[in-house]
């Protein structure tokens, strides 16, 4: 988990890791091995996915169909000699719809026909479709109701149970603490501290430093 106040640099760190913004320093390691990530395409190649903070601006094509938004991360999976097999694509999308409980009557409906919580599920499904090893979640429950928030927490636990790594960014420290095994505190673009969940529970003075 990356904890910190809004403007502390949490999202900037995530964007640099994903290649969405240029890095000025640092090394990225995946499975213990250094990797070069200069663009989001490089990040995807190395098994990273990124559910961005602002789903309506940078996360989703909200006027486009739900199905197209989910499969955009690997459309080639459904193509043969340049021809797109919609039946195969829609079968896959319906699997994600069921798995993530996306509430819609038709996966060809535009994303903006959905509630905020279901839009966020589409944003998560989009990157699960890319089969990442590491999933960055930036404010995954912002702007959703209590019911959707609980469902997204369940999705995060499901993803973790599949053996994937998650980098969770949230302004809600309770959310970070309940979902993260390790917590890094960001202040002014720097890592100000790194703690295990157990350390934080045992030493209440850590909370004062946050």
PDB file of C-alpha atoms in Angstrom:
ATOM      1  CA  UNK A   1       0.000   0.000   0.000  1.00  0.00           C
ATOM      2  CA  UNK A   2       1.094   3.570  -0.747  1.00  0.00           C
ATOM      3  CA  UNK A   3      -0.324   5.908   1.881  1.00  0.00           C
ATOM      4  CA  UNK A   4      -0.136   9.672   2.008  1.00  0.00           C
ATOM      5  CA  UNK A   5      -2.064  12.868   1.609  1.00  0.00           C
ATOM      6  CA  UNK A   6      -3.430  14.019  -1.737  1.00  0.00           C
ATOM      7  CA  UNK A   7      -0.539  15.721  -3.552  1.00  0.00           C
ATOM      8  CA  UNK A   8       2.125  13.756  -1.668  1.00  0.00           C
ATOM      9  CA  UNK A   9       3.357  12.110  -4.872  1.00  0.00           C
ATOM     10  CA  UNK A  10       1.704   8.685  -4.608  1.00  0.00           C
ATOM     11  CA  UNK A  11       0.121   8.738  -8.063  1.00  0.00           C
ATOM     12  CA  UNK A  12       3.261  10.213  -9.624  1.00  0.00           C
ATOM     13  CA  UNK A  13       5.293   7.263  -8.318  1.00  0.00           C
ATOM     14  CA  UNK A  14       2.775   4.822  -9.786  1.00  0.00           C
ATOM     15  CA  UNK A  15       2.704   6.609 -13.149  1.00  0.00           C
ATOM     16  CA  UNK A  16       6.508   6.545 -13.307  1.00  0.00           C
ATOM     17  CA  UNK A  17       6.567   2.817 -12.543  1.00  0.00           C
ATOM     18  CA  UNK A  18       4.042   2.211 -15.330  1.00  0.00           C
ATOM     19  CA  UNK A  19       5.896   4.360 -17.838  1.00  0.00           C
ATOM     20  CA  UNK A  20       3.107   6.928 -18.098  1.00  0.00           C
ATOM     21  CA  UNK A  21       5.488   9.621 -16.821  1.00  0.00           C
ATOM     22  CA  UNK A  22       9.294   9.743 -17.206  1.00  0.00           C
ATOM     23  CA  UNK A  23      11.484   8.560 -14.319  1.00  0.00           C
ATOM     24  CA  UNK A  24      14.303  10.739 -13.013  1.00  0.00           C
ATOM     25  CA  UNK A  25      15.925   8.016 -10.900  1.00  0.00           C
ATOM     26  CA  UNK A  26      15.394   4.580  -9.430  1.00  0.00           C
ATOM     27  CA  UNK A  27      15.236   0.948 -10.497  1.00  0.00           C
ATOM     28  CA  UNK A  28      12.172  -1.198 -11.152  1.00  0.00           C
ATOM     29  CA  UNK A  29      12.455  -4.896 -10.334  1.00  0.00           C
ATOM     30  CA  UNK A  30       9.914  -7.589 -11.124  1.00  0.00           C
ATOM     31  CA  UNK A  31      10.453 -11.069  -9.687  1.00  0.00           C
ATOM     32  CA  UNK A  32      13.753  -9.715  -8.346  1.00  0.00           C
ATOM     33  CA  UNK A  33      15.104  -8.785 -11.772  1.00  0.00           C
ATOM     34  CA  UNK A  34      15.630  -5.208 -13.031  1.00  0.00           C
ATOM     35  CA  UNK A  35      13.418  -4.237 -15.971  1.00  0.00           C
ATOM     36  CA  UNK A  36      13.369  -1.204 -18.253  1.00  0.00           C
ATOM     37  CA  UNK A  37       9.977   0.477 -18.460  1.00  0.00           C
ATOM     38  CA  UNK A  38       9.830   3.643 -20.539  1.00  0.00           C
ATOM     39  CA  UNK A  39       6.245   3.439 -21.810  1.00  0.00           C
ATOM     40  CA  UNK A  40       2.936   1.807 -20.778  1.00  0.00           C
ATOM     41  CA  UNK A  41       3.543  -0.672 -23.596  1.00  0.00           C
ATOM     42  CA  UNK A  42       6.776  -1.750 -21.869  1.00  0.00           C
ATOM     43  CA  UNK A  43       4.892  -2.031 -18.566  1.00  0.00           C
ATOM     44  CA  UNK A  44       2.216  -4.245 -20.096  1.00  0.00           C
ATOM     45  CA  UNK A  45       4.886  -6.431 -21.693  1.00  0.00           C
ATOM     46  CA  UNK A  46       6.427  -6.951 -18.245  1.00  0.00           C
ATOM     47  CA  UNK A  47       3.088  -7.938 -16.724  1.00  0.00           C
ATOM     48  CA  UNK A  48       1.921  -4.662 -15.162  1.00  0.00           C
ATOM     49  CA  UNK A  49      -1.624  -3.309 -15.169  1.00  0.00           C
ATOM     50  CA  UNK A  50      -2.732   0.126 -13.962  1.00  0.00           C
ATOM     51  CA  UNK A  51      -6.242   1.077 -12.858  1.00  0.00           C
ATOM     52  CA  UNK A  52      -5.836   4.851 -12.887  1.00  0.00           C
ATOM     53  CA  UNK A  53      -7.294   7.300 -10.408  1.00  0.00           C
ATOM     54  CA  UNK A  54      -9.609   9.133 -12.817  1.00  0.00           C
ATOM     55  CA  UNK A  55     -11.525   6.440 -14.663  1.00  0.00           C
ATOM     56  CA  UNK A  56     -13.599   8.915 -16.708  1.00  0.00           C
ATOM     57  CA  UNK A  57     -10.607  10.857 -18.044  1.00  0.00           C
ATOM     58  CA  UNK A  58      -7.760   8.357 -18.331  1.00  0.00           C
ATOM     59  CA  UNK A  59      -9.137   4.961 -17.329  1.00  0.00           C
ATOM     60  CA  UNK A  60     -12.065   4.296 -19.645  1.00  0.00           C
ATOM     61  CA  UNK A  61     -13.601   5.245 -22.990  1.00  0.00           C
ATOM     62  CA  UNK A  62     -16.894   6.016 -21.307  1.00  0.00           C
ATOM     63  CA  UNK A  63     -18.932   6.561 -24.478  1.00  0.00           C
ATOM     64  CA  UNK A  64     -17.761   3.252 -25.962  1.00  0.00           C
ATOM     65  CA  UNK A  65     -19.268  -0.204 -25.306  1.00  0.00           C
ATOM     66  CA  UNK A  66     -18.473  -2.046 -22.086  1.00  0.00           C
ATOM     67  CA  UNK A  67     -17.105  -4.994 -24.065  1.00  0.00           C
ATOM     68  CA  UNK A  68     -14.697  -2.830 -26.064  1.00  0.00           C
ATOM     69  CA  UNK A  69     -13.354  -1.241 -22.883  1.00  0.00           C
ATOM     70  CA  UNK A  70     -12.582  -4.612 -21.311  1.00  0.00           C
ATOM     71  CA  UNK A  71     -10.904  -6.251 -24.299  1.00  0.00           C
ATOM     72  CA  UNK A  72      -8.917  -3.214 -25.460  1.00  0.00           C
ATOM     73  CA  UNK A  73      -5.883  -4.372 -23.447  1.00  0.00           C
ATOM     74  CA  UNK A  74      -5.481  -7.483 -25.646  1.00  0.00           C
ATOM     75  CA  UNK A  75      -7.779  -7.354 -28.649  1.00  0.00           C
ATOM     76  CA  UNK A  76      -5.397  -9.530 -30.690  1.00  0.00           C
ATOM     77  CA  UNK A  77      -6.555 -12.498 -28.607  1.00  0.00           C
ATOM     78  CA  UNK A  78      -9.785 -12.527 -30.635  1.00  0.00           C
ATOM     79  CA  UNK A  79      -8.387 -11.809 -34.096  1.00  0.00           C
ATOM     80  CA  UNK A  80      -7.353 -14.122 -36.906  1.00  0.00           C
ATOM     81  CA  UNK A  81      -5.773 -12.678 -40.044  1.00  0.00           C
ATOM     82  CA  UNK A  82      -7.118  -9.268 -39.110  1.00  0.00           C
ATOM     83  CA  UNK A  83     -10.671 -10.493 -38.528  1.00  0.00           C
ATOM     84  CA  UNK A  84     -12.207  -9.983 -35.081  1.00  0.00           C
ATOM     85  CA  UNK A  85     -14.235 -12.890 -33.685  1.00  0.00           C
ATOM     86  CA  UNK A  86     -16.945 -11.057 -31.763  1.00  0.00           C
ATOM     87  CA  UNK A  87     -18.593 -14.222 -30.463  1.00  0.00           C
ATOM     88  CA  UNK A  88     -15.373 -15.317 -28.766  1.00  0.00           C
ATOM     89  CA  UNK A  89     -14.731 -11.789 -27.494  1.00  0.00           C
ATOM     90  CA  UNK A  90     -18.214 -11.404 -26.022  1.00  0.00           C
ATOM     91  CA  UNK A  91     -18.021 -14.811 -24.344  1.00  0.00           C
ATOM     92  CA  UNK A  92     -14.862 -13.667 -22.578  1.00  0.00           C
ATOM     93  CA  UNK A  93     -16.440 -10.338 -21.589  1.00  0.00           C
ATOM     94  CA  UNK A  94     -19.494 -12.101 -20.184  1.00  0.00           C
ATOM     95  CA  UNK A  95     -17.151 -14.198 -18.036  1.00  0.00           C
ATOM     96  CA  UNK A  96     -15.691 -10.992 -16.554  1.00  0.00           C
ATOM     97  CA  UNK A  97     -19.174  -9.554 -16.166  1.00  0.00           C
ATOM     98  CA  UNK A  98     -20.165 -12.567 -14.059  1.00  0.00           C
ATOM     99  CA  UNK A  99     -16.882 -12.769 -12.139  1.00  0.00           C
ATOM    100  CA  UNK A 100     -16.926  -9.088 -11.162  1.00  0.00           C
ATOM    101  CA  UNK A 101     -20.736  -8.796 -10.844  1.00  0.00           C
ATOM    102  CA  UNK A 102     -20.935  -5.968 -13.373  1.00  0.00           C
ATOM    103  CA  UNK A 103     -24.585  -4.965 -13.436  1.00  0.00           C
ATOM    104  CA  UNK A 104     -25.712  -4.364 -17.008  1.00  0.00           C
ATOM    105  CA  UNK A 105     -28.345  -5.811 -19.301  1.00  0.00           C
ATOM    106  CA  UNK A 106     -26.087  -5.720 -22.348  1.00  0.00           C
ATOM    107  CA  UNK A 107     -22.289  -5.624 -22.637  1.00  0.00           C
ATOM    108  CA  UNK A 108     -22.650  -3.560 -25.827  1.00  0.00           C
ATOM    109  CA  UNK A 109     -24.108  -0.686 -23.795  1.00  0.00           C
ATOM    110  CA  UNK A 110     -21.775   2.298 -23.321  1.00  0.00           C
ATOM    111  CA  UNK A 111     -19.793   2.491 -20.074  1.00  0.00           C
ATOM    112  CA  UNK A 112     -21.492   5.760 -19.131  1.00  0.00           C
ATOM    113  CA  UNK A 113     -24.787   3.870 -18.816  1.00  0.00           C
ATOM    114  CA  UNK A 114     -23.377   2.220 -15.675  1.00  0.00           C
ATOM    115  CA  UNK A 115     -23.227   3.410 -12.071  1.00  0.00           C
ATOM    116  CA  UNK A 116     -19.890   4.659 -10.734  1.00  0.00           C
ATOM    117  CA  UNK A 117     -19.198   1.394  -8.954  1.00  0.00           C
ATOM    118  CA  UNK A 118     -19.856  -0.676 -12.060  1.00  0.00           C
ATOM    119  CA  UNK A 119     -17.721   1.648 -14.158  1.00  0.00           C
ATOM    120  CA  UNK A 120     -14.886   0.997 -11.730  1.00  0.00           C
ATOM    121  CA  UNK A 121     -15.422  -2.758 -12.057  1.00  0.00           C
ATOM    122  CA  UNK A 122     -15.088  -2.382 -15.840  1.00  0.00           C
ATOM    123  CA  UNK A 123     -11.833  -0.477 -15.280  1.00  0.00           C
ATOM    124  CA  UNK A 124     -10.533  -3.341 -13.127  1.00  0.00           C
ATOM    125  CA  UNK A 125     -11.798  -5.979 -15.593  1.00  0.00           C
ATOM    126  CA  UNK A 126      -9.963  -4.178 -18.390  1.00  0.00           C
ATOM    127  CA  UNK A 127      -6.632  -4.813 -16.696  1.00  0.00           C
ATOM    128  CA  UNK A 128      -7.456  -8.277 -15.390  1.00  0.00           C
ATOM    129  CA  UNK A 129      -8.112  -9.128 -19.034  1.00  0.00           C
ATOM    130  CA  UNK A 130      -4.441  -8.318 -19.737  1.00  0.00           C
ATOM    131  CA  UNK A 131      -3.460 -11.102 -17.274  1.00  0.00           C
ATOM    132  CA  UNK A 132      -1.016  -8.977 -15.238  1.00  0.00           C
ATOM    133  CA  UNK A 133       1.381 -10.245 -12.572  1.00  0.00           C
ATOM    134  CA  UNK A 134       1.319  -6.846 -10.846  1.00  0.00           C
ATOM    135  CA  UNK A 135      -1.775  -4.653 -10.658  1.00  0.00           C
ATOM    136  CA  UNK A 136      -1.546  -0.998  -9.605  1.00  0.00           C
ATOM    137  CA  UNK A 137      -4.818   0.290  -8.130  1.00  0.00           C
ATOM    138  CA  UNK A 138      -4.958   4.068  -7.694  1.00  0.00           C
ATOM    139  CA  UNK A 139      -7.908   5.107  -5.494  1.00  0.00           C
ATOM    140  CA  UNK A 140      -9.990   2.085  -6.601  1.00  0.00           C
ATOM    141  CA  UNK A 141     -12.998   2.958  -4.407  1.00  0.00           C
ATOM    142  CA  UNK A 142     -13.157   6.721  -4.910  1.00  0.00           C
ATOM    143  CA  UNK A 143     -16.610   7.936  -5.899  1.00  0.00           C
ATOM    144  CA  UNK A 144     -18.433   4.624  -5.390  1.00  0.00           C
ATOM    145  CA  UNK A 145     -21.152   3.776  -2.879  1.00  0.00           C
ATOM    146  CA  UNK A 146     -20.700   1.585   0.192  1.00  0.00           C
ATOM    147  CA  UNK A 147     -22.029  -1.547  -1.514  1.00  0.00           C
ATOM    148  CA  UNK A 148     -19.723  -1.179  -4.515  1.00  0.00           C
ATOM    149  CA  UNK A 149     -16.796  -0.441  -2.208  1.00  0.00           C
ATOM    150  CA  UNK A 150     -17.353  -3.727  -0.389  1.00  0.00           C
ATOM    151  CA  UNK A 151     -17.516  -5.591  -3.702  1.00  0.00           C
ATOM    152  CA  UNK A 152     -14.265  -3.992  -4.879  1.00  0.00           C
ATOM    153  CA  UNK A 153     -12.591  -5.032  -1.610  1.00  0.00           C
ATOM    154  CA  UNK A 154     -13.707  -8.581  -2.399  1.00  0.00           C
ATOM    155  CA  UNK A 155     -12.212  -8.296  -5.890  1.00  0.00           C
ATOM    156  CA  UNK A 156      -8.895  -7.143  -4.442  1.00  0.00           C
ATOM    157  CA  UNK A 157      -8.817 -10.142  -2.115  1.00  0.00           C
ATOM    158  CA  UNK A 158      -9.671 -12.423  -5.046  1.00  0.00           C
ATOM    159  CA  UNK A 159      -6.836 -10.988  -7.146  1.00  0.00           C
ATOM    160  CA  UNK A 160      -4.393 -11.434  -4.287  1.00  0.00           C
ATOM    161  CA  UNK A 161      -5.568 -15.013  -3.760  1.00  0.00           C
ATOM    162  CA  UNK A 162      -4.649 -15.698  -7.398  1.00  0.00           C
ATOM    163  CA  UNK A 163      -1.018 -14.950  -6.530  1.00  0.00           C
ATOM    164  CA  UNK A 164      -0.855 -11.531  -8.154  1.00  0.00           C
ATOM    165  CA  UNK A 165       0.907  -8.573  -6.538  1.00  0.00           C
ATOM    166  CA  UNK A 166      -1.087  -5.413  -5.864  1.00  0.00           C
ATOM    167  CA  UNK A 167       0.177  -1.876  -5.348  1.00  0.00           C
ATOM    168  CA  UNK A 168      -2.729  -0.080  -3.664  1.00  0.00           C
ATOM    169  CA  UNK A 169      -2.927   3.713  -3.480  1.00  0.00           C
ATOM    170  CA  UNK A 170      -5.572   5.277  -1.276  1.00  0.00           C
ATOM    171  CA  UNK A 171      -6.268   8.456   0.675  1.00  0.00           C
ATOM    172  CA  UNK A 172      -8.163   6.340   3.218  1.00  0.00           C
ATOM    173  CA  UNK A 173      -5.608   4.936   5.637  1.00  0.00           C
ATOM    174  CA  UNK A 174      -8.138   2.449   7.036  1.00  0.00           C
ATOM    175  CA  UNK A 175      -8.493   1.057   3.514  1.00  0.00           C
ATOM    176  CA  UNK A 176      -4.724   0.787   3.080  1.00  0.00           C
ATOM    177  CA  UNK A 177      -4.319  -0.909   6.448  1.00  0.00           C
ATOM    178  CA  UNK A 178      -7.123  -3.426   5.954  1.00  0.00           C
ATOM    179  CA  UNK A 179      -5.923  -4.543   2.514  1.00  0.00           C
ATOM    180  CA  UNK A 180      -2.118  -4.196   2.560  1.00  0.00           C
ATOM    181  CA  UNK A 181       0.574  -6.504   3.925  1.00  0.00           C
ATOM    182  CA  UNK A 182       3.162  -3.699   3.736  1.00  0.00           C
ATOM    183  CA  UNK A 183       2.583   0.040   3.879  1.00  0.00           C
ATOM    184  CA  UNK A 184       4.867   2.703   2.440  1.00  0.00           C
ATOM    185  CA  UNK A 185       4.202   6.291   3.508  1.00  0.00           C
ATOM    186  CA  UNK A 186       4.806   8.960   0.863  1.00  0.00           C
ATOM    187  CA  UNK A 187       5.609  12.564   1.754  1.00  0.00           C
ATOM    188  CA  UNK A 188       6.699  15.205  -0.784  1.00  0.00           C
ATOM    189  CA  UNK A 189       7.432  12.548  -3.375  1.00  0.00           C
ATOM    190  CA  UNK A 190       9.665  10.505  -1.076  1.00  0.00           C
ATOM    191  CA  UNK A 191       9.135   7.261   0.855  1.00  0.00           C
ATOM    192  CA  UNK A 192       9.077   8.490   4.466  1.00  0.00           C
ATOM    193  CA  UNK A 193       8.629   5.068   6.043  1.00  0.00           C
ATOM    194  CA  UNK A 194       7.893   1.396   5.370  1.00  0.00           C
ATOM    195  CA  UNK A 195       5.965  -0.764   7.808  1.00  0.00           C
ATOM    196  CA  UNK A 196       4.247  -4.119   8.012  1.00  0.00           C
ATOM    197  CA  UNK A 197       0.610  -4.229   9.016  1.00  0.00           C
ATOM    198  CA  UNK A 198       1.640  -5.934  12.262  1.00  0.00           C
ATOM    199  CA  UNK A 199       4.098  -3.146  13.116  1.00  0.00           C
ATOM    200  CA  UNK A 200       1.403  -0.524  12.733  1.00  0.00           C
ATOM    201  CA  UNK A 201      -1.056  -2.435  14.864  1.00  0.00           C
ATOM    202  CA  UNK A 202       1.546  -2.989  17.595  1.00  0.00           C
ATOM    203  CA  UNK A 203       2.965   0.536  17.656  1.00  0.00           C
ATOM    204  CA  UNK A 204       0.306   3.257  17.657  1.00  0.00           C
ATOM    205  CA  UNK A 205       2.995   5.963  17.516  1.00  0.00           C
ATOM    206  CA  UNK A 206       3.523   5.058  13.836  1.00  0.00           C
ATOM    207  CA  UNK A 207       0.053   6.385  13.114  1.00  0.00           C
ATOM    208  CA  UNK A 208       1.033   9.739  14.585  1.00  0.00           C
ATOM    209  CA  UNK A 209       3.907   9.965  12.108  1.00  0.00           C
ATOM    210  CA  UNK A 210       1.591   9.382   9.178  1.00  0.00           C
TER     211      UNK A 210
END
